[in-house]
Amino acid sequence: MGRLFAVEIIYRGIFQKTLAKNISRGIVLAAHQEGKPGISFGRYGDSPERNGIPAKSFAIVATDELTLEEGMAKYEPKEVDISISVDDTLCKGVESWAWYGLQPANRLLKPNGTMIVTSAQRQEVLIDMLHRKQHPYQLAIIKGTPSFSGLWVYKDDHTDVRILGAIAKLLPDLFSLSSIQQAIRDEWNNELKVTSAQRAYERAETVTVQPSQGNPETPFSFEMPKWWEMREGVTIPAIPVGKPMEGGKGYVPERNPYFKKYTTRTMRPVIDFDKCVKCTLCWIQCPDSCFDVTPDGLYDANMESCCGCGVCEAVCPAKECVTMVREDAFEDNASQWEMWRKDKPAYTTWLGNKIKSKDHVVRSHGFRFRGQYEEEVTKELEQGGVEIIAGIPGENAKSKQR
Ligand code: SF4
Ligand code: SF4
C-alpha cells in the first residue's frame, strides 16, 4: 500500500474561491511532476456558497493509483497532513450550512500535522484563537495580509504560490521546490511567481503547538433531531416574534438557534454608546437583525449573529459611534452594552484600545473600485501586496488611513 497525502484549504466563500482553487490545483500539478496521481476538488461548506461563509477545498495525492482510489472513496478526508487557513480569523473556528455547529480550523489535522495560516499577526495571537488539540501540531505563518477578492475578479498577490512554496518545505514528500516551480511555469508562465514560491520556501518555518496551548472553549454544537422526532411533510417554521429584554422594556428579536453565523465575520462593530443618538438606523439596516433594543433605547449588536458586513458603521450618522474592528482583537462574543452598563469608564478604556489601534481597524473589505487590485500588487508582493482601504463606506473610513 502506498502513501496518501491530504491537504485541506479553508477559505471564505466567494472572496477566496479562486485562491483556494489555485492552491489545491497547484498541489496536484506539482505532485504530477513527480509521477504522483492526485485530485483537487471544491466542497461547498455552504450551498450555494456565500460571501465570507467558511468553505473548503481539498487536494488528495497518492504515491500510486490504487491508494488514490481508496482515498477518493471517502466523501472528504477524515484527517489531513496540512490544513491551510487563508484568512487568519478562520482560526477562531468555522461554521457553515453543511457542518453542524462550530468546527475548529485544526480539527482534521493529523498528530504533528501542519497548520498554515496567512496572517500579519504574531504566532501567539493565532495560537490563542485556535482550539486546543489532544496532540501537538505545527503552525506555520505566511506573513502578509489575507488575500480577498471576488467571484469575477482575482487579486494575483502571489498568496497562492507563496503557500505552495511553503508546502514544498514543510512536507517535502508531497512535492519538491523544483516540482512546484515547474508547475507554476506550466500553469501561469510567470517567473515572478516562481521567485515568490522560492522565497516562501526559504522562509517557511514552524513552531510546535502543544496540547496545553490554544483556545480551551468547547465549540458550539447542538443536538441533531432524531428521525422519529421529525414532523410529517416539509415545513420550515417561521422565526417567532421576539420578546422584551427586561422589565417589559427593550426588544430581543428571535434568532436561528442552530446557525449562528459569527464565523463569517472578519471584523465586528464596536459601539460607543455615549455617542449614540438613538436614530434606529443600524437596527433597521442590519441585514441579520443583530441589534437588540436595550431598555434604555440603545442598540446592542448581538455578536453571535453578526456577520460583520459593516452596514451599521456605514449608516450610523453619529461621528465615531460605530467602528468596525478586526475580529482577532476579541476573545468572546459578550454583549458590549452589558459591559458598558456595568462599568462605563472601563468600557471607554476598552473601546479606546480597540478603535484607536490602526492594527485593529485597518482591513480591506475587498474590491471597491476599478484598478484597485492592480494598485495593491504593485509593491510588497512578499507580504501579499498592500491593502488599500480608501473607498470603504462609512463615517470612520478616513480615520483608518495608515
Ligand atoms: S456588521 Fe453591523 S449591520 Fe452588519 S451584521 Fe453586524 S451588526 Fe449587522
Ligand atoms: S445608527 Fe448609530 S446613532 Fe443610530 S442608533 Fe445605531 S448606533 Fe445609535
Tab-separated table of C-alpha atoms and ligand atoms in Angstrom:
chain	number	residue	atom	x	y	z
A	1	MET	CA	0.000	0.000	0.000
A	2	GLY	CA	1.349	3.420	-0.940
A	3	ARG	CA	1.178	6.690	0.917
A	4	LEU	CA	-1.784	9.044	0.796
A	5	PHE	CA	-1.498	12.786	1.370
A	6	ALA	CA	-4.446	15.041	2.116
A	7	VAL	CA	-4.480	18.826	2.290
A	8	GLU	CA	-7.494	20.995	3.066
A	9	ILE	CA	-7.854	24.673	2.319
A	10	ILE	CA	-10.321	26.551	4.487
A	11	TYR	CA	-11.374	29.766	2.810
A	12	ARG	CA	-14.023	32.444	2.856
A	13	GLY	CA	-16.768	31.688	0.393
A	14	ILE	CA	-16.712	33.736	-2.842
A	15	PHE	CA	-13.977	36.128	-1.648
A	16	GLN	CA	-11.274	33.451	-1.693
A	17	LYS	CA	-12.743	30.858	-4.015
A	18	THR	CA	-10.208	31.339	-6.814
A	19	LEU	CA	-7.367	31.471	-4.312
A	20	ALA	CA	-8.395	28.132	-2.795
A	21	LYS	CA	-8.781	26.579	-6.236
A	22	ASN	CA	-5.312	27.792	-7.296
A	23	ILE	CA	-3.720	26.254	-4.210
A	24	SER	CA	-5.447	22.867	-4.421
A	25	ARG	CA	-4.831	22.687	-8.177
A	26	GLY	CA	-1.188	23.739	-7.734
A	27	ILE	CA	-0.632	20.932	-5.218
A	28	VAL	CA	-1.909	18.308	-7.632
A	29	LEU	CA	0.014	19.720	-10.606
A	30	ALA	CA	3.266	19.752	-8.613
A	31	ALA	CA	2.690	16.165	-7.447
A	32	HIS	CA	2.038	15.152	-11.076
A	33	GLN	CA	5.527	16.427	-11.913
A	34	GLU	CA	6.827	13.618	-9.682
A	35	GLY	CA	4.511	10.961	-11.097
A	36	LYS	CA	2.148	11.019	-8.129
A	37	PRO	CA	-1.522	10.930	-9.085
A	38	GLY	CA	-3.913	13.256	-7.305
A	39	ILE	CA	-7.148	15.189	-7.499
A	40	SER	CA	-8.329	18.522	-6.211
A	41	PHE	CA	-11.932	19.315	-5.516
A	42	GLY	CA	-14.018	22.038	-4.008
A	43	ARG	CA	-16.519	21.145	-1.407
A	44	TYR	CA	-19.109	23.758	-0.633
A	45	GLY	CA	-19.296	24.211	3.072
A	46	ASP	CA	-22.277	26.264	2.207
A	47	SER	CA	-24.748	25.712	-0.575
A	48	PRO	CA	-24.795	27.887	-2.515
A	49	GLU	CA	-21.503	29.425	-1.480
A	50	ARG	CA	-21.992	32.820	0.178
A	51	ASN	CA	-19.833	35.852	0.858
A	52	GLY	CA	-17.498	35.201	3.760
A	53	ILE	CA	-19.014	31.934	4.909
A	54	PRO	CA	-16.284	29.361	5.584
A	55	ALA	CA	-15.896	26.729	2.864
A	56	LYS	CA	-13.310	24.088	1.982
A	57	SER	CA	-11.254	22.776	-0.918
A	58	PHE	CA	-9.199	19.601	-0.808
A	59	ALA	CA	-6.187	18.126	-2.595
A	60	ILE	CA	-5.596	14.384	-2.366
A	61	VAL	CA	-2.361	12.933	-3.671
A	62	ALA	CA	-1.043	9.362	-3.516
A	63	THR	CA	2.106	7.524	-4.440
A	64	ASP	CA	0.087	5.181	-6.712
A	65	GLU	CA	-3.328	4.925	-8.391
A	66	LEU	CA	-4.749	2.263	-6.085
A	67	THR	CA	-4.004	4.272	-2.954
A	68	LEU	CA	-5.549	7.344	-4.559
A	69	GLU	CA	-8.711	5.391	-5.379
A	70	GLU	CA	-9.002	4.329	-1.804
A	71	GLY	CA	-8.572	7.929	-0.660
A	72	MET	CA	-11.177	9.140	-3.155
A	73	ALA	CA	-13.736	6.623	-1.908
A	74	LYS	CA	-14.319	8.876	1.092
A	75	TYR	CA	-16.607	11.859	0.664
A	76	GLU	CA	-13.895	14.026	2.142
A	77	PRO	CA	-10.723	13.267	4.112
A	78	LYS	CA	-11.209	12.381	7.769
A	79	GLU	CA	-7.719	13.626	8.575
A	80	VAL	CA	-5.230	15.810	6.763
A	81	ASP	CA	-1.467	16.303	6.688
A	82	ILE	CA	-1.830	20.030	6.169
A	83	SER	CA	-4.684	22.394	6.914
A	84	ILE	CA	-4.473	25.841	5.343
A	85	SER	CA	-6.484	28.824	6.569
A	86	VAL	CA	-6.205	31.599	4.009
A	87	ASP	CA	-7.719	34.120	6.416
A	88	ASP	CA	-6.410	34.255	9.981
A	89	THR	CA	-9.806	34.996	11.538
A	90	LEU	CA	-10.846	31.486	10.430
A	91	CYS	CA	-8.606	30.271	13.275
A	92	LYS	CA	-11.498	31.052	15.626
A	93	GLY	CA	-13.370	28.125	14.124
A	94	VAL	CA	-15.680	27.655	11.172
A	95	GLU	CA	-19.410	27.176	10.785
A	96	SER	CA	-21.346	26.741	7.596
A	97	TRP	CA	-24.587	25.282	6.368
A	98	ALA	CA	-23.051	21.902	5.759
A	99	TRP	CA	-21.361	21.453	9.127
A	100	TYR	CA	-23.327	21.339	12.316
A	101	GLY	CA	-22.112	23.734	14.948
A	102	LEU	CA	-18.601	25.102	15.063
A	103	GLN	CA	-15.598	23.177	13.703
A	104	PRO	CA	-12.125	24.052	14.971
A	105	ALA	CA	-9.959	25.036	11.994
A	106	ASN	CA	-7.354	22.465	13.052
A	107	ARG	CA	-9.897	19.680	13.653
A	108	LEU	CA	-8.799	17.375	10.812
A	109	LEU	CA	-5.054	17.762	11.423
A	110	LYS	CA	-3.139	14.520	11.982
A	111	PRO	CA	-0.840	14.304	15.021
A	112	ASN	CA	2.115	16.548	14.217
A	113	GLY	CA	0.389	17.769	11.058
A	114	THR	CA	0.917	21.359	9.918
A	115	MET	CA	-1.465	24.286	10.077
A	116	ILE	CA	-0.569	27.028	7.586
A	117	VAL	CA	-2.162	30.442	8.133
A	118	THR	CA	-1.843	33.629	6.072
A	119	SER	CA	-1.587	36.417	8.596
A	120	ALA	CA	0.201	39.563	9.656
A	121	GLN	CA	-0.330	38.534	13.274
A	122	ARG	CA	2.149	37.187	15.810
A	123	GLN	CA	2.051	33.416	16.338
A	124	GLU	CA	0.758	33.787	19.942
A	125	VAL	CA	-2.353	35.568	18.668
A	126	LEU	CA	-3.104	32.743	16.237
A	127	ILE	CA	-2.401	30.017	18.817
A	128	ASP	CA	-4.820	31.678	21.248
A	129	MET	CA	-7.558	31.637	18.590
A	130	LEU	CA	-7.018	28.021	17.510
A	131	HIS	CA	-8.798	25.367	19.557
A	132	ARG	CA	-6.737	23.007	21.669
A	133	LYS	CA	-5.904	19.611	20.232
A	134	GLN	CA	-5.060	16.424	22.076
A	135	HIS	CA	-1.773	16.063	20.259
A	136	PRO	CA	0.954	18.514	19.235
A	137	TYR	CA	0.880	20.059	15.768
A	138	GLN	CA	2.982	22.509	13.781
A	139	LEU	CA	1.993	26.084	12.978
A	140	ALA	CA	3.453	27.998	10.032
A	141	ILE	CA	2.589	31.597	9.199
A	142	ILE	CA	2.726	33.003	5.691
A	143	LYS	CA	3.335	36.632	6.579
A	144	GLY	CA	1.050	39.092	4.896
A	145	THR	CA	-2.442	40.430	4.723
A	146	PRO	CA	-5.119	37.842	3.963
A	147	SER	CA	-5.998	37.967	0.278
A	148	PHE	CA	-9.621	38.758	-0.541
A	149	SER	CA	-11.110	39.145	-3.996
A	150	GLY	CA	-14.358	38.072	-5.643
A	151	LEU	CA	-16.018	35.613	-7.947
A	152	TRP	CA	-15.299	37.604	-11.102
A	153	VAL	CA	-12.096	39.371	-10.061
A	154	TYR	CA	-8.895	37.856	-8.709
A	155	LYS	CA	-6.138	39.690	-6.894
A	156	ASP	CA	-2.957	37.985	-8.065
A	157	ASP	CA	-0.930	38.921	-4.991
A	158	HIS	CA	1.086	35.656	-5.031
A	159	THR	CA	-0.565	34.272	-1.897
A	160	ASP	CA	-1.282	31.085	-3.861
A	161	VAL	CA	2.327	30.428	-4.906
A	162	ARG	CA	3.730	31.577	-1.561
A	163	ILE	CA	1.655	28.900	0.159
A	164	LEU	CA	2.675	26.321	-2.428
A	165	GLY	CA	6.368	27.167	-1.933
A	166	ALA	CA	5.964	26.789	1.843
A	167	ILE	CA	4.303	23.370	1.399
A	168	ALA	CA	7.360	22.155	-0.550
A	169	LYS	CA	9.491	22.953	2.501
A	170	LEU	CA	7.073	21.700	5.177
A	171	LEU	CA	6.021	18.449	3.508
A	172	PRO	CA	8.794	17.606	1.020
A	173	ASP	CA	7.433	14.083	0.473
A	174	LEU	CA	4.395	15.649	-1.232
A	175	PHE	CA	6.428	17.601	-3.798
A	176	SER	CA	9.778	19.375	-4.059
A	177	LEU	CA	10.519	23.034	-4.706
A	178	SER	CA	11.609	22.313	-8.268
A	179	SER	CA	8.350	20.446	-8.952
A	180	ILE	CA	6.187	23.312	-7.774
A	181	GLN	CA	8.327	25.795	-9.681
A	182	GLN	CA	7.843	23.770	-12.857
A	183	ALA	CA	4.104	23.525	-12.194
A	184	ILE	CA	3.940	27.313	-11.741
A	185	ARG	CA	5.762	27.833	-15.031
A	186	ASP	CA	3.404	25.455	-16.848
A	187	GLU	CA	0.251	26.867	-15.244
A	188	TRP	CA	0.963	30.600	-15.027
A	189	ASN	CA	4.044	31.163	-17.173
A	190	ASN	CA	5.230	33.782	-14.690
A	191	GLU	CA	8.818	33.892	-13.394
A	192	LEU	CA	7.914	36.404	-10.678
A	193	LYS	CA	5.511	33.857	-9.208
A	194	VAL	CA	8.255	31.217	-9.366
A	195	THR	CA	10.514	33.558	-7.379
A	196	SER	CA	7.770	34.219	-4.812
A	197	ALA	CA	7.353	30.469	-4.287
A	198	GLN	CA	11.105	30.110	-3.766
A	199	ARG	CA	11.232	32.955	-1.203
A	200	ALA	CA	8.335	31.424	0.725
A	201	TYR	CA	10.147	28.074	0.633
A	202	GLU	CA	13.291	29.644	2.064
A	203	ARG	CA	11.410	31.493	4.798
A	204	ALA	CA	8.929	28.809	5.852
A	205	GLU	CA	9.347	27.687	9.424
A	206	THR	CA	7.108	26.182	12.038
A	207	VAL	CA	6.508	26.312	15.750
A	208	THR	CA	5.176	23.336	17.707
A	209	VAL	CA	1.818	23.904	19.387
A	210	GLN	CA	1.342	21.729	22.465
A	211	PRO	CA	-1.968	20.290	23.727
A	212	SER	CA	-1.799	22.730	26.653
A	213	GLN	CA	-1.845	25.708	24.277
A	214	GLY	CA	-4.781	27.266	22.477
A	215	ASN	CA	-8.400	28.161	22.952
A	216	PRO	CA	-9.891	25.885	25.641
A	217	GLU	CA	-13.560	26.570	24.791
A	218	THR	CA	-15.865	23.720	23.813
A	219	PRO	CA	-17.007	24.579	20.279
A	220	PHE	CA	-20.681	25.466	19.852
A	221	SER	CA	-22.752	22.374	18.999
A	222	PHE	CA	-26.343	21.250	19.235
A	223	GLU	CA	-28.299	18.026	19.342
A	224	MET	CA	-29.430	16.907	15.893
A	225	PRO	CA	-33.121	15.970	15.681
A	226	LYS	CA	-33.799	12.191	15.686
A	227	TRP	CA	-35.672	10.780	12.740
A	228	TRP	CA	-38.657	9.897	14.951
A	229	GLU	CA	-38.853	13.495	16.121
A	230	MET	CA	-39.255	14.863	12.608
A	231	ARG	CA	-42.670	16.093	11.562
A	232	GLU	CA	-44.555	14.844	8.553
A	233	GLY	CA	-44.054	16.779	5.351
A	234	VAL	CA	-41.513	19.508	4.824
A	235	THR	CA	-42.341	22.504	6.940
A	236	ILE	CA	-39.943	25.172	7.981
A	237	PRO	CA	-41.193	27.161	10.941
A	238	ALA	CA	-41.065	30.923	10.585
A	239	ILE	CA	-38.910	32.846	13.018
A	240	PRO	CA	-41.139	33.668	16.008
A	241	VAL	CA	-41.730	37.202	17.228
A	242	GLY	CA	-39.106	38.467	19.656
A	243	LYS	CA	-39.568	39.453	23.270
A	244	PRO	CA	-38.816	42.346	25.625
A	245	MET	CA	-35.322	42.483	27.072
A	246	GLU	CA	-36.035	43.101	30.727
A	247	GLY	CA	-38.891	44.516	32.815
A	248	GLY	CA	-41.141	44.610	29.748
A	249	LYS	CA	-38.734	47.066	28.086
A	250	GLY	CA	-36.423	46.768	25.096
A	251	TYR	CA	-36.677	44.146	22.377
A	252	VAL	CA	-34.722	40.999	21.506
A	253	PRO	CA	-35.586	39.501	18.126
A	254	GLU	CA	-35.746	35.701	17.846
A	255	ARG	CA	-32.753	34.196	16.093
A	256	ASN	CA	-31.835	30.926	14.457
A	257	PRO	CA	-30.671	28.763	17.388
A	258	TYR	CA	-28.646	26.429	15.146
A	259	PHE	CA	-26.913	28.587	12.573
A	260	LYS	CA	-25.062	31.309	14.443
A	261	LYS	CA	-23.094	32.894	11.544
A	262	TYR	CA	-20.433	34.612	13.630
A	263	THR	CA	-17.518	32.797	11.984
A	264	THR	CA	-18.499	34.550	8.753
A	265	ARG	CA	-17.100	37.742	10.176
A	266	THR	CA	-13.596	39.177	9.754
A	267	MET	CA	-14.475	42.450	11.510
A	268	ARG	CA	-17.103	43.382	14.066
A	269	PRO	CA	-18.756	46.671	15.047
A	270	VAL	CA	-17.707	48.292	18.312
A	271	ILE	CA	-20.234	50.799	19.570
A	272	ASP	CA	-19.590	53.915	21.604
A	273	PHE	CA	-22.934	54.095	23.431
A	274	ASP	CA	-22.124	57.566	24.768
A	275	LYS	CA	-22.134	58.869	21.179
A	276	CYS	CA	-25.318	57.098	20.053
A	277	VAL	CA	-28.201	59.458	19.168
A	278	LYS	CA	-30.737	56.585	19.110
A	279	CYS	CA	-31.620	57.190	15.463
A	280	THR	CA	-32.520	53.463	14.917
A	281	LEU	CA	-30.697	53.310	11.544
A	282	CYS	CA	-28.326	50.489	12.486
A	283	TRP	CA	-31.246	48.452	13.825
A	284	ILE	CA	-33.308	48.965	10.686
A	285	GLN	CA	-30.475	48.446	8.195
A	286	CYS	CA	-28.674	45.466	9.712
A	287	PRO	CA	-29.310	42.598	7.259
A	288	ASP	CA	-29.151	39.991	10.017
A	289	SER	CA	-31.416	41.559	12.667
A	290	CYS	CA	-28.458	41.635	15.012
A	291	PHE	CA	-29.419	44.546	17.170
A	292	ASP	CA	-31.165	44.120	20.492
A	293	VAL	CA	-33.042	47.232	21.565
A	294	THR	CA	-31.953	47.837	25.132
A	295	PRO	CA	-34.347	49.052	27.867
A	296	ASP	CA	-32.693	52.482	27.735
A	297	GLY	CA	-33.269	52.766	23.965
A	298	LEU	CA	-29.728	51.952	22.789
A	299	TYR	CA	-28.784	49.338	20.188
A	300	ASP	CA	-26.573	46.390	21.111
A	301	ALA	CA	-25.249	44.248	18.245
A	302	ASN	CA	-25.565	40.564	19.148
A	303	MET	CA	-22.168	39.063	18.418
A	304	GLU	CA	-23.458	35.557	17.819
A	305	SER	CA	-25.483	36.633	14.803
A	306	CYS	CA	-23.381	39.490	13.373
A	307	CYS	CA	-21.757	38.541	10.053
A	308	GLY	CA	-19.550	41.648	10.053
A	309	CYS	CA	-20.887	43.309	6.904
A	310	GLY	CA	-20.119	46.842	8.110
A	311	VAL	CA	-23.520	48.292	7.159
A	312	CYS	CA	-24.089	49.642	10.689
A	313	GLU	CA	-20.839	51.610	10.542
A	314	ALA	CA	-21.768	52.929	7.120
A	315	VAL	CA	-25.251	54.136	8.094
A	316	CYS	CA	-24.554	55.455	11.599
A	317	PRO	CA	-24.820	59.272	11.475
A	318	ALA	CA	-23.036	59.887	14.807
A	319	LYS	CA	-19.315	60.566	14.436
A	320	GLU	CA	-17.143	57.636	15.579
A	321	CYS	CA	-20.094	55.931	17.207
A	322	VAL	CA	-19.758	52.643	15.307
A	323	THR	CA	-16.295	51.421	14.270
A	324	MET	CA	-15.535	48.152	12.532
A	325	VAL	CA	-12.623	46.396	14.285
A	326	ARG	CA	-10.697	43.266	13.238
A	327	GLU	CA	-12.165	40.091	14.645
A	328	ASP	CA	-8.859	38.818	16.029
A	329	ALA	CA	-8.917	41.667	18.577
A	330	PHE	CA	-11.671	39.903	20.559
A	331	GLU	CA	-11.803	36.841	22.734
A	332	ASP	CA	-15.544	36.323	23.141
A	333	ASN	CA	-18.974	37.327	21.880
A	334	ALA	CA	-20.060	39.125	25.051
A	335	SER	CA	-22.585	41.961	24.966
A	336	GLN	CA	-20.933	45.369	24.633
A	337	TRP	CA	-23.928	47.106	26.158
A	338	GLU	CA	-23.763	44.895	29.267
A	339	MET	CA	-20.094	45.773	29.607
A	340	TRP	CA	-20.860	49.493	29.209
A	341	ARG	CA	-23.755	49.355	31.676
A	342	LYS	CA	-21.663	47.592	34.325
A	343	ASP	CA	-18.613	49.866	34.249
A	344	LYS	CA	-18.671	52.874	31.918
A	345	PRO	CA	-15.075	54.116	32.487
A	346	ALA	CA	-13.738	50.577	31.955
A	347	TYR	CA	-15.792	50.275	28.772
A	348	THR	CA	-14.455	53.603	27.478
A	349	THR	CA	-10.893	52.358	28.019
A	350	TRP	CA	-11.669	49.015	26.350
A	351	LEU	CA	-13.332	50.758	23.405
A	352	GLY	CA	-10.447	53.207	23.011
A	353	ASN	CA	-7.930	50.383	22.910
A	354	LYS	CA	-9.884	48.703	20.121
A	355	ILE	CA	-10.757	51.603	17.854
A	356	LYS	CA	-7.618	53.708	18.217
A	357	SER	CA	-5.277	50.928	17.139
A	358	LYS	CA	-4.616	51.022	13.405
A	359	ASP	CA	-3.673	47.349	13.622
A	360	HIS	CA	-7.217	46.639	14.695
A	361	VAL	CA	-9.256	48.840	12.414
A	362	VAL	CA	-7.361	48.678	9.120
A	363	ARG	CA	-8.537	45.852	6.959
A	364	SER	CA	-9.510	45.819	3.317
A	365	HIS	CA	-13.108	44.814	2.720
A	366	GLY	CA	-12.294	43.614	-0.781
A	367	PHE	CA	-12.940	45.039	-4.215
A	368	ARG	CA	-14.072	48.667	-4.164
A	369	PHE	CA	-13.043	50.341	-7.404
A	370	ARG	CA	-11.710	49.508	-10.828
A	371	GLY	CA	-7.930	49.167	-10.784
A	372	GLN	CA	-7.729	48.591	-7.016
A	373	TYR	CA	-6.147	45.161	-7.252
A	374	GLU	CA	-3.585	46.305	-9.807
A	375	GLU	CA	-2.554	49.014	-7.320
A	376	GLU	CA	-2.410	46.569	-4.441
A	377	VAL	CA	0.028	44.246	-6.174
A	378	THR	CA	2.475	46.914	-7.346
A	379	LYS	CA	4.573	46.580	-4.169
A	380	GLU	CA	5.345	44.346	-1.198
A	381	LEU	CA	4.419	41.163	-3.029
A	382	GLU	CA	6.339	39.164	-0.452
A	383	GLN	CA	3.729	40.294	2.033
A	384	GLY	CA	0.884	39.579	-0.383
A	385	GLY	CA	0.761	43.189	-1.628
A	386	VAL	CA	-0.512	46.259	0.174
A	387	GLU	CA	-4.041	46.848	1.380
A	388	ILE	CA	-5.950	49.792	0.012
A	389	ILE	CA	-8.737	50.843	2.273
A	390	ALA	CA	-9.833	54.020	0.518
A	391	GLY	CA	-13.386	53.709	-0.632
A	392	ILE	CA	-14.644	51.841	2.404
A	393	PRO	CA	-18.001	53.417	3.068
A	394	GLY	CA	-18.741	54.810	6.486
A	395	GLU	CA	-18.068	57.696	8.791
A	396	ASN	CA	-14.837	56.249	10.113
A	397	ALA	CA	-13.124	55.354	6.855
A	398	LYS	CA	-10.929	58.473	6.845
A	399	SER	CA	-9.546	57.876	10.314
A	400	LYS	CA	-8.480	54.403	9.226
A	401	GLN	CA	-5.931	55.611	6.655
A	402	ARG	CA	-2.473	54.463	7.639
B	1	SF4	S1	-21.746	44.470	10.907
B	1	SF4	FE1	-23.468	45.646	11.743
B	1	SF4	S2	-25.015	45.650	10.107
B	1	SF4	FE2	-23.543	44.005	9.619
B	1	SF4	S3	-24.390	42.116	10.505
B	1	SF4	FE3	-23.043	43.023	12.076
B	1	SF4	S4	-24.341	44.314	13.330
B	1	SF4	FE4	-25.470	43.873	11.436
B	2	SF4	S1	-27.010	54.142	13.827
B	2	SF4	FE1	-25.542	54.921	15.381
B	2	SF4	S2	-26.588	56.643	16.347
B	2	SF4	FE2	-28.145	55.481	15.241
B	2	SF4	S3	-28.957	54.070	16.795
B	2	SF4	FE3	-27.340	52.960	15.716
B	2	SF4	S4	-25.503	53.320	16.938
B	2	SF4	FE4	-27.015	54.836	17.596
